[in-house]
Coordinates of C-alpha atoms in Angstrom, one line a residue:
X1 CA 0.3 31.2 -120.1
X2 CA 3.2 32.9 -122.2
X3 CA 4.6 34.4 -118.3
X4 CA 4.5 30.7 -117.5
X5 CA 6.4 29.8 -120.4
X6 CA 8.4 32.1 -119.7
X7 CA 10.0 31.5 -116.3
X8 CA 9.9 27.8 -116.6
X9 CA 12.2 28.4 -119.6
X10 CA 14.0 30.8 -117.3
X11 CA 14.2 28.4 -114.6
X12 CA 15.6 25.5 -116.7
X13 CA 18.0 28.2 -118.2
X14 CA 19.7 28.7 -114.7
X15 CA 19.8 25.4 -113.8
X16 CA 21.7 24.2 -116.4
X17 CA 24.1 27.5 -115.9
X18 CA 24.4 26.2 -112.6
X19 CA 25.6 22.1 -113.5
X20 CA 28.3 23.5 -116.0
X21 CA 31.2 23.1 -113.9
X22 CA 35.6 23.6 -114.7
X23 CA 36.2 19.7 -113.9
X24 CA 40.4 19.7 -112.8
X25 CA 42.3 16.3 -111.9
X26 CA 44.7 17.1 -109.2
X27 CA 47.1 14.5 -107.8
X28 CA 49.1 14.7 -104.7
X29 CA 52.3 13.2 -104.9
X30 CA 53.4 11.4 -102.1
X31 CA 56.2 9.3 -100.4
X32 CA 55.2 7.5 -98.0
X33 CA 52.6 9.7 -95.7
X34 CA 55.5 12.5 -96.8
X35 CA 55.2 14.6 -99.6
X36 CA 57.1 13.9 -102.8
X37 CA 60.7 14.8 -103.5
X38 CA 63.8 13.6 -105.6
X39 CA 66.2 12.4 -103.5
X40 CA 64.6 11.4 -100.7
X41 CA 64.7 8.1 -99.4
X42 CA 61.9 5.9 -99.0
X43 CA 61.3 2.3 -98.3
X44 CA 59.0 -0.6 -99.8
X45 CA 57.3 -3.4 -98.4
X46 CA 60.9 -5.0 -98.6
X47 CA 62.4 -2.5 -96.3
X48 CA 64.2 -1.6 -99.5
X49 CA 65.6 2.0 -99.2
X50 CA 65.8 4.0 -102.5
X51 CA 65.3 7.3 -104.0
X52 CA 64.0 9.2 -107.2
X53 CA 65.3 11.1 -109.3
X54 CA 63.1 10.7 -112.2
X55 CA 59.8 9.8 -111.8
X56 CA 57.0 9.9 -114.8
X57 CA 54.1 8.5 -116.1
X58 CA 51.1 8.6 -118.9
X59 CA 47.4 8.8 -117.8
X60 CA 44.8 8.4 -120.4
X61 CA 41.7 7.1 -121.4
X62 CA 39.7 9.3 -118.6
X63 CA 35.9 8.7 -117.9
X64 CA 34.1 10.7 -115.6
X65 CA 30.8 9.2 -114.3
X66 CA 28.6 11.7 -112.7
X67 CA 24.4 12.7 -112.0
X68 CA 23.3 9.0 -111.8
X69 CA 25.7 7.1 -114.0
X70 CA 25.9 9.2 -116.8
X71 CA 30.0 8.6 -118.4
X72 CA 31.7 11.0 -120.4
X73 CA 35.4 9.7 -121.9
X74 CA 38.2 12.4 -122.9
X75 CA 40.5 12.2 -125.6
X76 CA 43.0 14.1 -123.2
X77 CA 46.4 12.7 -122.4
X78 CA 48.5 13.5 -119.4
X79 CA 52.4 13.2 -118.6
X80 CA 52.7 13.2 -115.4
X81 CA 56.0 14.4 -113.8
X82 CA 56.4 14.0 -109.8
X83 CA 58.2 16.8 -109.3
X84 CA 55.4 19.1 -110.6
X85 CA 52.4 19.9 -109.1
X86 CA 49.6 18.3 -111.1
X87 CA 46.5 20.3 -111.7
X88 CA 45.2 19.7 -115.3
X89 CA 41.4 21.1 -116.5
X90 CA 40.0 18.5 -118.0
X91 CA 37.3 20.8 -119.4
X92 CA 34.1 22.5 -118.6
X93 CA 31.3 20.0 -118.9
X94 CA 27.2 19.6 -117.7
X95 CA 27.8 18.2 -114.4
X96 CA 26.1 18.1 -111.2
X97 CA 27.7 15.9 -108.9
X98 CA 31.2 13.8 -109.8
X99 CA 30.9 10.2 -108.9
X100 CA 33.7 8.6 -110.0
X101 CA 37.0 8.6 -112.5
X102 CA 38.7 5.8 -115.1
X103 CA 42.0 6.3 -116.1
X104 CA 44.7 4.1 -117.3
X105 CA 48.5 4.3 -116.5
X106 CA 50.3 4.4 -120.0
X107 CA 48.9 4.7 -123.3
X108 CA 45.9 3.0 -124.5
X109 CA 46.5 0.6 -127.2
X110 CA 44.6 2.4 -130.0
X111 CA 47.2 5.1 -129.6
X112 CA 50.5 3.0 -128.4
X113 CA 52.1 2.6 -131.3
X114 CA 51.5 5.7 -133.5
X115 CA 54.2 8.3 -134.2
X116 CA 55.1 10.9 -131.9
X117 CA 55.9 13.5 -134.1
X118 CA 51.7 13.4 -135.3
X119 CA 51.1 15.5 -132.3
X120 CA 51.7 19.3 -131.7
X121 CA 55.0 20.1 -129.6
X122 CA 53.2 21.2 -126.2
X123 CA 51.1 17.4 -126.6
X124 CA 52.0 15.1 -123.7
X125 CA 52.0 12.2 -126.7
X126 CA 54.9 14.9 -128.8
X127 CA 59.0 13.7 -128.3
X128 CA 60.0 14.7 -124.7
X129 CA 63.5 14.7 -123.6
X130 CA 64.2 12.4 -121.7
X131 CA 62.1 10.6 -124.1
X132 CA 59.2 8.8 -123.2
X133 CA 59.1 7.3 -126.2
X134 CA 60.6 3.3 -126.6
X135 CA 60.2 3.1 -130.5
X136 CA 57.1 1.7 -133.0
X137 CA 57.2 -1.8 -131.9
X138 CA 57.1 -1.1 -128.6
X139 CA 55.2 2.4 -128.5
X140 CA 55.1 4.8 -125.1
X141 CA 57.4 3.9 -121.8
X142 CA 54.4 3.8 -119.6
X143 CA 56.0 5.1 -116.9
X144 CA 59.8 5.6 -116.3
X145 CA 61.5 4.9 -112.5
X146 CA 64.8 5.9 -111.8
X147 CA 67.3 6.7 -108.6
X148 CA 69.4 5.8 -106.1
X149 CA 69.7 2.4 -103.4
X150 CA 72.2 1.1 -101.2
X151 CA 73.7 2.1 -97.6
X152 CA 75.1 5.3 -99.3
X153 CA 72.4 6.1 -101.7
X154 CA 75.2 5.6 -104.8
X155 CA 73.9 2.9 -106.2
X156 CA 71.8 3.2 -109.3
X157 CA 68.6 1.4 -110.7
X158 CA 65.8 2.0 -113.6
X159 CA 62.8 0.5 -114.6
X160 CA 61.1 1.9 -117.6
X161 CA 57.8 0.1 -118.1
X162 CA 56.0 0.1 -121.1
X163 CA 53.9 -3.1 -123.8
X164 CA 50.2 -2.7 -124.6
X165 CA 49.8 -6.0 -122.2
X166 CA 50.4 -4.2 -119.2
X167 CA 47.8 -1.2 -120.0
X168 CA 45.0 -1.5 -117.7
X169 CA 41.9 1.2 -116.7
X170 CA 41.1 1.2 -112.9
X171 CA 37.9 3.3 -111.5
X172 CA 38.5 5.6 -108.2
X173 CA 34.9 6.7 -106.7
X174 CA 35.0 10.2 -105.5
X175 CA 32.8 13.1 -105.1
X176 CA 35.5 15.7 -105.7
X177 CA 35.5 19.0 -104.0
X178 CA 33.3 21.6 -105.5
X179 CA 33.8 25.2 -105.3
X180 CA 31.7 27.5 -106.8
X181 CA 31.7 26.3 -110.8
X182 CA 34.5 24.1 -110.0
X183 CA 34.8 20.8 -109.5
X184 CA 38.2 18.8 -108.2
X185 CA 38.9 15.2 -108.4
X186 CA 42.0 15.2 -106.2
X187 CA 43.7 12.0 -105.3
X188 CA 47.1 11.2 -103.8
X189 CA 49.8 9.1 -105.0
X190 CA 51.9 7.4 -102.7
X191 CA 55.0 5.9 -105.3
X192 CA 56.7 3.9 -102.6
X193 CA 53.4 1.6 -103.1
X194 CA 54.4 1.3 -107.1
X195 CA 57.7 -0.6 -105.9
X196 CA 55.9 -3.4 -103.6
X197 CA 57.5 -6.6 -103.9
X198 CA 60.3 -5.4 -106.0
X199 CA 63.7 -6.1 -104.9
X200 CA 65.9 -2.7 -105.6
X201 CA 69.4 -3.0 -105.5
X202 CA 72.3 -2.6 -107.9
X203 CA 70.8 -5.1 -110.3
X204 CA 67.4 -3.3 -110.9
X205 CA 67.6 -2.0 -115.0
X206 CA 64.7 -3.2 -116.7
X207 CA 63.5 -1.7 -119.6
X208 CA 60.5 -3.8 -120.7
X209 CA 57.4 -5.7 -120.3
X210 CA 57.8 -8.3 -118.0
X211 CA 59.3 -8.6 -113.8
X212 CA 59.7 -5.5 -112.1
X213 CA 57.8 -3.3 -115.5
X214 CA 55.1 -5.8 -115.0
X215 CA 54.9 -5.4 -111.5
X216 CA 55.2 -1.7 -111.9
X217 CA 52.4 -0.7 -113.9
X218 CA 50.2 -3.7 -112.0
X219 CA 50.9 -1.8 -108.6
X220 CA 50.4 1.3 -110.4
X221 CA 46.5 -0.1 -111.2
X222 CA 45.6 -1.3 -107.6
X223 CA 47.9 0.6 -104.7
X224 CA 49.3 4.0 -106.0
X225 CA 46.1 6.0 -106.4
X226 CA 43.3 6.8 -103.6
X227 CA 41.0 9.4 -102.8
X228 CA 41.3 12.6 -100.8
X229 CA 39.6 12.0 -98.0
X230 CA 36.1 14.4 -98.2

């Protein structure tokens, strides 16, 4: 009986070795099909041509759902920056099988309008230069657009987009891509989708909640982020 015991304990031992998996969130930026660059032009669903040349965002408020509908949220915060690869650990959890992620684009509310200088200097939430920061009433730009337009590509535009009324969650399903005791939740981000319906010319500086901010960060919760493909 105690042999029994023994290798049934043994045998739940391994298996839940085996489900603790290194969960990463990788996103591939994109342009288009193309992969992401500064300075290269793209065009919205306005056959608007433009470029980047700064292009970040917050993610937060992350839920992974996985083995059946089991939900785990993280307390982690990302700041995003399109010209670097993105390929955070989110942390080593009890996981079997990845079914799907929540995120929001910005900040969540409950965290909005605190003060920056709380957090440790290496925290995506700490002062940044160029800030990312709009001020206590207004908390976190969301995410923060700028570049070039016009025949010539001289032409200059911004939208920084930030207000707790434009924070929304959206829920990608994905199985990931396991490797061994790793698990990757790897989406792409095509940004040309985050400027649909927005008219970019020489007249595009909005730093706010509402037009082209609102329309922003709405994009930003139902065309800029997809699976990989399996």
């Amino acid at each position: 009986m105690k042999k029994i015991q023994l290798l049934l304990a043994f045998a739940f031992s391994a298996l839940t070795i085996q489900a603790q998996q290194d969960i990463y969130l990788q996103i591939n930026h994109k342009l288009g099909s193309a992969n992401f660059a500064y300075n290269q032009t793209a065009t919205n669903n306005l056959s608007n041509s433009f470029n980047l040349q700064r292009l970040e965002y917050y993610i937060s408020e992350i839920t992974l759902k996985y083995d059946g509908g089991q939900d785990t949220t993280l307390s982690t915060y990302i700041l995003v920056n399109a010209s670097i690869p993105t390929n955070v650990l989110l942390g080593n959890f009890n996981i079997t099988n990845i079914e799907s992620i929540t995120f929001g684009t910005g900040v969540d509310a409950a965290v909005n309008n605190g003060d920056p200088d709380q957090w440790p200097m290496s925290h995506a939430l700490a002062p940044k230069s160029p800030s990312m920061h709009w001020g206590w009433a207004a908390g976190y730009r969301f995410a923060a657009f700028e570049g070039m337009t016009g025949a010539s590509m001289t032409t200059g535009w911004q939208i920084h987009a930030l207000g707790n009324r434009n924070y929304n969650t959206q829920v990608i399903s994905t199985p990931g891509f396991t490797s061994g005791t790793s698990t990757t939740i790897e989406l792409n981000a095509d940004y040309t989708q985050a400027m649909n319906g927005i008219t970019i010319n020489g007249n595009l500086f909005n730093h706010g909640e509402t037009g082209e901010a609102a329309m922003l960060l709405n994009s930003f919760n139902t065309s800029v982020f997809s699976a990989r493909a399996v």
